[in-house]
């Protein structure tokens, strides 16, 4: 059977969506065959989420049509979309954690008996049938809040299967899953496609896309850039379509002239979070911190930045011992932290770009008693140009920028403080592949221009790409510091799994 | 072209909806009763709104920083009673600073509890509403407070006098609005208030002393309350223990009407002044069209609900929304 013989399960045709001043979608078309996994890729801000909101009935398109099978449809609301067989599995889970699995699966449509009483027998029977179809290892009576994240996601998927789904849209479904859990998810997806459901799979992760998809459609700047057959393409081609150029994924091989020791940490401990951590950091150097979530990397950064009080140990800046009680102290000593969670810790989303950048130094940017507009705009202009921040004006609210530009605002905020030591925690989390390499290059440049930089990351390619040395953390302990020449993927993985104690090469 | 213009008008309405509604109200009332737009009526409304307005200025700081202050009404009763009592004991020149010091001390206590101990501001200030009321009754022994020699003191000049034809309360309200408006919009402190209310965690990560900023907003609020108490005492030269009762909700109504978000991070002093005037004129207009005074309590509530609903509807782009 060829593509021409079959009717698409879901078809979008010439969708245009404009917001004041922005053409978010410019004539996007997409068709998903029954039983096909169709990957949708694009940088942040390329229009993927807007397209999905149009499909889900949250936005009405200005132009264009949506077809399910042969039938043109109008999606009035998310409930409407679901009733028509288009179901979304979101990255963020939307479950009532206090309720049972069955109640969550049929939330809002519980089966009824007379006098509006819930038909519990039928509810659990129906739910268990769906769970069985998904090969879930838990029953419909379990309380959702007690399940693992992966199992909660299964509940979300189960919820999708209560209707006769024509198309299921997965939006970054693996963001919080372990490798083993991903395997289960992919099995479920394979199962769904066998049943003839069309699947749209949105993800930044290339290896997943190539593992499970049949075709890949790419958006860039709100426009449709083409559809590739997965079997006939490679990562490079997809990347070029997404960002308009090739990507540099090599390891760091530069050897920069190192300056004086900027930061010395001696036997630093903080309760049970981390213990007896010692390292040096020189000007012009990038020290990567790699380890599993919970290994204590972020906690070290927070302690250095005065957000936690150490229980033992010393911190020396430029050879002088310092005590840091608060972020204000840290900033005064020339330490800066680009935090892990950009939206909740790094930015004030309802504030404009300029005010976010100048926030830590607003006390010093005064003319008389007032904040000097001119001085602030000068700083904003300088870092907008240096970091290539894309925003129509400094008045734009930070919440309206793409993830990559938001991250640049946070980095710009701290660079403008001219720190001696810059700590960057998960610099590219949730950022698309194009902006990612931009930020990697930026970190290398910063080191070259004399900053001492700590990069904390959960992504091995990232650590290898930017670091001069890599510190491996396991369960609150600093296992080993590798130089760029020593480090390999194997010995790094060993170190962060706590395996290297015996096989340690001194 | 025409389409573009409709869009611009739409955007303007969404931003300035409250102002537009206000103008429509004014026109409606003016048509119903031409006394409404008489100069002396307008001046009267502004003057009687001034005390509420002064308090709303301070609460604007608290609300923008992401907290609430429900204690201002009861605190205003306190400062009124204290300054009247001390007037006869110490003389007006000492009574006024003494009363300010005592009121600021109450503000500092709230600021400490909410800012440094991070207690929920709703609970703290609701408790303070009751506690300060008790304090006032204890202080006054439950009696009304009167100045003995009403004719022989300059004290009444503050609330009753006028400069260049502008009544004292309006002048003080205007001056304070100007000073606090500039403080909020133009100084580093003002910027920090927005930052703390917009995202307290990110503010801390940017080296902003969140606790100190919150503490300061309650000092500003209690300073405004003390000023309002002074105006009240000076205008009446005698007062009941309960003179400020219920004002906390009217103050909050004015701040919300002006468009400050209860979630913090947005609002301006100018908008609050507009909110105060809207509330004042609507209450006055209702009286002039012949509604009974008590109806106002209900109508005020309806107006608040309308304002909040319009605000939310403008933000989410439709009147009834399936999501938030």
PDB file of N, CA and C in Angstrom, chain B residues 217-274:
ATOM      1  N   UNK B 217       7.867  47.843  52.224  1.00  0.00           N
ATOM      2  CA  UNK B 217       6.539  48.152  51.689  1.00  0.00           C
ATOM      3  C   UNK B 217       5.532  48.330  52.826  1.00  0.00           C
ATOM      4  N   UNK B 218       5.703  47.557  53.901  1.00  0.00           N
ATOM      5  CA  UNK B 218       4.766  47.726  55.028  1.00  0.00           C
ATOM      6  C   UNK B 218       5.058  49.010  55.792  1.00  0.00           C
ATOM      7  N   UNK B 219       6.325  49.442  55.805  1.00  0.00           N
ATOM      8  CA  UNK B 219       6.613  50.755  56.412  1.00  0.00           C
ATOM      9  C   UNK B 219       5.940  51.854  55.600  1.00  0.00           C
ATOM     10  N   UNK B 220       6.045  51.771  54.265  1.00  0.00           N
ATOM     11  CA  UNK B 220       5.397  52.771  53.413  1.00  0.00           C
ATOM     12  C   UNK B 220       3.901  52.766  53.691  1.00  0.00           C
ATOM     13  N   UNK B 221       3.320  51.561  53.757  1.00  0.00           N
ATOM     14  CA  UNK B 221       1.885  51.459  53.984  1.00  0.00           C
ATOM     15  C   UNK B 221       1.493  52.083  55.324  1.00  0.00           C
ATOM     16  N   UNK B 222       2.264  51.788  56.371  1.00  0.00           N
ATOM     17  CA  UNK B 222       1.872  52.335  57.677  1.00  0.00           C
ATOM     18  C   UNK B 222       2.113  53.842  57.729  1.00  0.00           C
ATOM     19  N   UNK B 223       3.102  54.333  56.998  1.00  0.00           N
ATOM     20  CA  UNK B 223       3.289  55.783  56.926  1.00  0.00           C
ATOM     21  C   UNK B 223       2.061  56.443  56.296  1.00  0.00           C
ATOM     22  N   UNK B 224       1.553  55.834  55.234  1.00  0.00           N
ATOM     23  CA  UNK B 224       0.359  56.380  54.584  1.00  0.00           C
ATOM     24  C   UNK B 224      -0.838  56.316  55.518  1.00  0.00           C
ATOM     25  N   UNK B 225      -0.946  55.221  56.271  1.00  0.00           N
ATOM     26  CA  UNK B 225      -2.055  55.092  57.220  1.00  0.00           C
ATOM     27  C   UNK B 225      -1.964  56.192  58.279  1.00  0.00           C
ATOM     28  N   UNK B 226      -0.760  56.450  58.765  1.00  0.00           N
ATOM     29  CA  UNK B 226      -0.586  57.498  59.766  1.00  0.00           C
ATOM     30  C   UNK B 226      -1.012  58.852  59.201  1.00  0.00           C
ATOM     31  N   UNK B 227      -0.645  59.101  57.940  1.00  0.00           N
ATOM     32  CA  UNK B 227      -1.050  60.356  57.301  1.00  0.00           C
ATOM     33  C   UNK B 227      -2.571  60.434  57.200  1.00  0.00           C
ATOM     34  N   UNK B 228      -3.199  59.318  56.827  1.00  0.00           N
ATOM     35  CA  UNK B 228      -4.657  59.289  56.729  1.00  0.00           C
ATOM     36  C   UNK B 228      -5.285  59.530  58.091  1.00  0.00           C
ATOM     37  N   UNK B 229      -4.712  58.930  59.147  1.00  0.00           N
ATOM     38  CA  UNK B 229      -5.223  59.133  60.499  1.00  0.00           C
ATOM     39  C   UNK B 229      -5.114  60.597  60.903  1.00  0.00           C
ATOM     40  N   UNK B 230      -3.991  61.208  60.543  1.00  0.00           N
ATOM     41  CA  UNK B 230      -3.795  62.629  60.845  1.00  0.00           C
ATOM     42  C   UNK B 230      -4.868  63.476  60.163  1.00  0.00           C
ATOM     43  N   UNK B 231      -5.132  63.194  58.877  1.00  0.00           N
ATOM     44  CA  UNK B 231      -6.145  63.953  58.141  1.00  0.00           C
ATOM     45  C   UNK B 231      -7.519  63.756  58.768  1.00  0.00           C
ATOM     46  N   UNK B 232      -7.826  62.522  59.102  1.00  0.00           N
ATOM     47  CA  UNK B 232      -9.125  62.209  59.700  1.00  0.00           C
ATOM     48  C   UNK B 232      -9.303  62.955  61.023  1.00  0.00           C
ATOM     49  N   UNK B 233      -8.283  62.884  61.884  1.00  0.00           N
ATOM     50  CA  UNK B 233      -8.355  63.518  63.199  1.00  0.00           C
ATOM     51  C   UNK B 233      -8.472  65.026  63.056  1.00  0.00           C
ATOM     52  N   UNK B 234      -7.704  65.576  62.147  1.00  0.00           N
ATOM     53  CA  UNK B 234      -7.676  67.020  61.984  1.00  0.00           C
ATOM     54  C   UNK B 234      -8.988  67.526  61.412  1.00  0.00           C
ATOM     55  N   UNK B 235      -9.617  66.733  60.556  1.00  0.00           N
ATOM     56  CA  UNK B 235     -10.861  67.180  59.939  1.00  0.00           C
ATOM     57  C   UNK B 235     -12.002  67.152  60.949  1.00  0.00           C
ATOM     58  N   UNK B 236     -12.012  66.115  61.809  1.00  0.00           N
ATOM     59  CA  UNK B 236     -13.172  65.957  62.693  1.00  0.00           C
ATOM     60  C   UNK B 236     -12.909  66.460  64.109  1.00  0.00           C
ATOM     61  N   UNK B 237     -11.628  66.551  64.506  1.00  0.00           N
ATOM     62  CA  UNK B 237     -11.226  66.989  65.852  1.00  0.00           C
ATOM     63  C   UNK B 237     -11.840  66.140  66.960  1.00  0.00           C
ATOM     64  N   UNK B 238     -12.364  65.016  66.579  1.00  0.00           N
ATOM     65  CA  UNK B 238     -12.923  64.100  67.561  1.00  0.00           C
ATOM     66  C   UNK B 238     -13.316  62.857  66.795  1.00  0.00           C
ATOM     67  N   UNK B 239     -13.284  61.677  67.457  1.00  0.00           N
ATOM     68  CA  UNK B 239     -13.542  60.497  66.660  1.00  0.00           C
ATOM     69  C   UNK B 239     -14.004  59.317  67.489  1.00  0.00           C
ATOM     70  N   UNK B 240     -14.702  58.400  66.797  1.00  0.00           N
ATOM     71  CA  UNK B 240     -15.017  57.118  67.401  1.00  0.00           C
ATOM     72  C   UNK B 240     -13.832  56.177  67.254  1.00  0.00           C
ATOM     73  N   UNK B 241     -13.869  55.072  68.017  1.00  0.00           N
ATOM     74  CA  UNK B 241     -12.819  54.064  67.932  1.00  0.00           C
ATOM     75  C   UNK B 241     -12.816  53.317  66.601  1.00  0.00           C
ATOM     76  N   UNK B 242     -13.950  53.397  65.919  1.00  0.00           N
ATOM     77  CA  UNK B 242     -14.136  52.529  64.757  1.00  0.00           C
ATOM     78  C   UNK B 242     -14.130  53.310  63.450  1.00  0.00           C
ATOM     79  N   UNK B 243     -13.468  54.475  63.449  1.00  0.00           N
ATOM     80  CA  UNK B 243     -13.590  55.366  62.286  1.00  0.00           C
ATOM     81  C   UNK B 243     -13.079  54.723  60.995  1.00  0.00           C
ATOM     82  N   UNK B 244     -12.102  53.837  61.092  1.00  0.00           N
ATOM     83  CA  UNK B 244     -11.530  53.245  59.877  1.00  0.00           C
ATOM     84  C   UNK B 244     -12.116  51.897  59.506  1.00  0.00           C
ATOM     85  N   UNK B 245     -13.107  51.459  60.278  1.00  0.00           N
ATOM     86  CA  UNK B 245     -13.643  50.108  60.091  1.00  0.00           C
ATOM     87  C   UNK B 245     -14.151  49.881  58.660  1.00  0.00           C
ATOM     88  N   UNK B 246     -13.753  48.806  58.069  1.00  0.00           N
ATOM     89  CA  UNK B 246     -14.227  48.470  56.728  1.00  0.00           C
ATOM     90  C   UNK B 246     -13.454  49.147  55.611  1.00  0.00           C
ATOM     91  N   UNK B 247     -12.607  50.116  55.971  1.00  0.00           N
ATOM     92  CA  UNK B 247     -11.877  50.820  54.909  1.00  0.00           C
ATOM     93  C   UNK B 247     -10.887  49.918  54.178  1.00  0.00           C
ATOM     94  N   UNK B 248     -10.385  48.872  54.887  1.00  0.00           N
ATOM     95  CA  UNK B 248      -9.385  48.019  54.223  1.00  0.00           C
ATOM     96  C   UNK B 248      -9.925  47.434  52.914  1.00  0.00           C
ATOM     97  N   UNK B 249     -11.218  47.091  52.902  1.00  0.00           N
ATOM     98  CA  UNK B 249     -11.765  46.511  51.678  1.00  0.00           C
ATOM     99  C   UNK B 249     -11.955  47.557  50.588  1.00  0.00           C
ATOM    100  N   UNK B 250     -12.374  48.778  51.010  1.00  0.00           N
ATOM    101  CA  UNK B 250     -12.519  49.837  50.007  1.00  0.00           C
ATOM    102  C   UNK B 250     -11.169  50.196  49.400  1.00  0.00           C
ATOM    103  N   UNK B 251     -10.137  50.219  50.266  1.00  0.00           N
ATOM    104  CA  UNK B 251      -8.789  50.514  49.786  1.00  0.00           C
ATOM    105  C   UNK B 251      -8.358  49.456  48.772  1.00  0.00           C
ATOM    106  N   UNK B 252      -8.568  48.202  49.145  1.00  0.00           N
ATOM    107  CA  UNK B 252      -8.185  47.111  48.256  1.00  0.00           C
ATOM    108  C   UNK B 252      -8.968  47.208  46.942  1.00  0.00           C
ATOM    109  N   UNK B 253     -10.256  47.556  47.064  1.00  0.00           N
ATOM    110  CA  UNK B 253     -11.092  47.706  45.871  1.00  0.00           C
ATOM    111  C   UNK B 253     -10.510  48.763  44.944  1.00  0.00           C
ATOM    112  N   UNK B 254     -10.094  49.898  45.527  1.00  0.00           N
ATOM    113  CA  UNK B 254      -9.548  50.977  44.705  1.00  0.00           C
ATOM    114  C   UNK B 254      -8.272  50.524  44.002  1.00  0.00           C
ATOM    115  N   UNK B 255      -7.411  49.804  44.736  1.00  0.00           N
ATOM    116  CA  UNK B 255      -6.137  49.354  44.153  1.00  0.00           C
ATOM    117  C   UNK B 255      -6.394  48.368  43.007  1.00  0.00           C
ATOM    118  N   UNK B 256      -7.345  47.455  43.219  1.00  0.00           N
ATOM    119  CA  UNK B 256      -7.648  46.475  42.163  1.00  0.00           C
ATOM    120  C   UNK B 256      -8.333  47.144  40.982  1.00  0.00           C
ATOM    121  N   UNK B 257      -9.269  48.066  41.287  1.00  0.00           N
ATOM    122  CA  UNK B 257      -9.930  48.811  40.218  1.00  0.00           C
ATOM    123  C   UNK B 257      -8.904  49.507  39.356  1.00  0.00           C
ATOM    124  N   UNK B 258      -7.853  50.037  39.995  1.00  0.00           N
ATOM    125  CA  UNK B 258      -6.796  50.701  39.251  1.00  0.00           C
ATOM    126  C   UNK B 258      -6.052  49.736  38.346  1.00  0.00           C
ATOM    127  N   UNK B 259      -6.133  48.437  38.636  1.00  0.00           N
ATOM    128  CA  UNK B 259      -5.528  47.473  37.736  1.00  0.00           C
ATOM    129  C   UNK B 259      -4.300  46.773  38.287  1.00  0.00           C
ATOM    130  N   UNK B 260      -3.992  46.954  39.574  1.00  0.00           N
ATOM    131  CA  UNK B 260      -2.881  46.201  40.145  1.00  0.00           C
ATOM    132  C   UNK B 260      -3.311  44.742  40.254  1.00  0.00           C
ATOM    133  N   UNK B 261      -2.368  43.833  39.973  1.00  0.00           N
ATOM    134  CA  UNK B 261      -2.692  42.418  40.065  1.00  0.00           C
ATOM    135  C   UNK B 261      -2.502  41.931  41.490  1.00  0.00           C
ATOM    136  N   UNK B 262      -3.472  41.147  41.977  1.00  0.00           N
ATOM    137  CA  UNK B 262      -3.338  40.608  43.333  1.00  0.00           C
ATOM    138  C   UNK B 262      -2.211  39.585  43.412  1.00  0.00           C
ATOM    139  N   UNK B 263      -1.728  39.133  42.257  1.00  0.00           N
ATOM    140  CA  UNK B 263      -0.616  38.187  42.256  1.00  0.00           C
ATOM    141  C   UNK B 263       0.717  38.904  42.387  1.00  0.00           C
ATOM    142  N   UNK B 264       0.698  40.236  42.344  1.00  0.00           N
ATOM    143  CA  UNK B 264       1.924  40.989  42.489  1.00  0.00           C
ATOM    144  C   UNK B 264       2.584  41.289  41.164  1.00  0.00           C
ATOM    145  N   UNK B 265       3.528  42.245  41.186  1.00  0.00           N
ATOM    146  CA  UNK B 265       4.331  42.522  40.012  1.00  0.00           C
ATOM    147  C   UNK B 265       3.789  43.564  39.065  1.00  0.00           C
ATOM    148  N   UNK B 266       2.506  43.955  39.226  1.00  0.00           N
ATOM    149  CA  UNK B 266       2.002  44.992  38.329  1.00  0.00           C
ATOM    150  C   UNK B 266       1.093  45.966  39.061  1.00  0.00           C
ATOM    151  N   UNK B 267       0.921  47.142  38.457  1.00  0.00           N
ATOM    152  CA  UNK B 267       0.173  48.224  39.071  1.00  0.00           C
ATOM    153  C   UNK B 267       1.044  49.469  39.115  1.00  0.00           C
ATOM    154  N   UNK B 268       0.399  50.644  39.218  1.00  0.00           N
ATOM    155  CA  UNK B 268       1.169  51.882  39.388  1.00  0.00           C
ATOM    156  C   UNK B 268       0.410  52.788  40.344  1.00  0.00           C
ATOM    157  N   UNK B 269       1.104  53.795  40.860  1.00  0.00           N
ATOM    158  CA  UNK B 269       0.454  54.759  41.746  1.00  0.00           C
ATOM    159  C   UNK B 269      -0.619  55.529  40.979  1.00  0.00           C
ATOM    160  N   UNK B 270      -0.306  55.913  39.733  1.00  0.00           N
ATOM    161  CA  UNK B 270      -1.286  56.661  38.948  1.00  0.00           C
ATOM    162  C   UNK B 270      -2.578  55.855  38.791  1.00  0.00           C
ATOM    163  N   UNK B 271      -2.433  54.574  38.470  1.00  0.00           N
ATOM    164  CA  UNK B 271      -3.613  53.730  38.297  1.00  0.00           C
ATOM    165  C   UNK B 271      -4.415  53.642  39.593  1.00  0.00           C
ATOM    166  N   UNK B 272      -3.725  53.570  40.710  1.00  0.00           N
ATOM    167  CA  UNK B 272      -4.434  53.512  41.982  1.00  0.00           C
ATOM    168  C   UNK B 272      -5.228  54.787  42.215  1.00  0.00           C
ATOM    169  N   UNK B 273      -4.626  55.952  41.889  1.00  0.00           N
ATOM    170  CA  UNK B 273      -5.346  57.224  42.039  1.00  0.00           C
ATOM    171  C   UNK B 273      -6.613  57.183  41.195  1.00  0.00           C
ATOM    172  N   UNK B 274      -6.485  56.678  39.960  1.00  0.00           N
ATOM    173  CA  UNK B 274      -7.666  56.551  39.105  1.00  0.00           C
ATOM    174  C   UNK B 274      -8.701  55.646  39.775  1.00  0.00           C
TER     175      UNK B 274
END
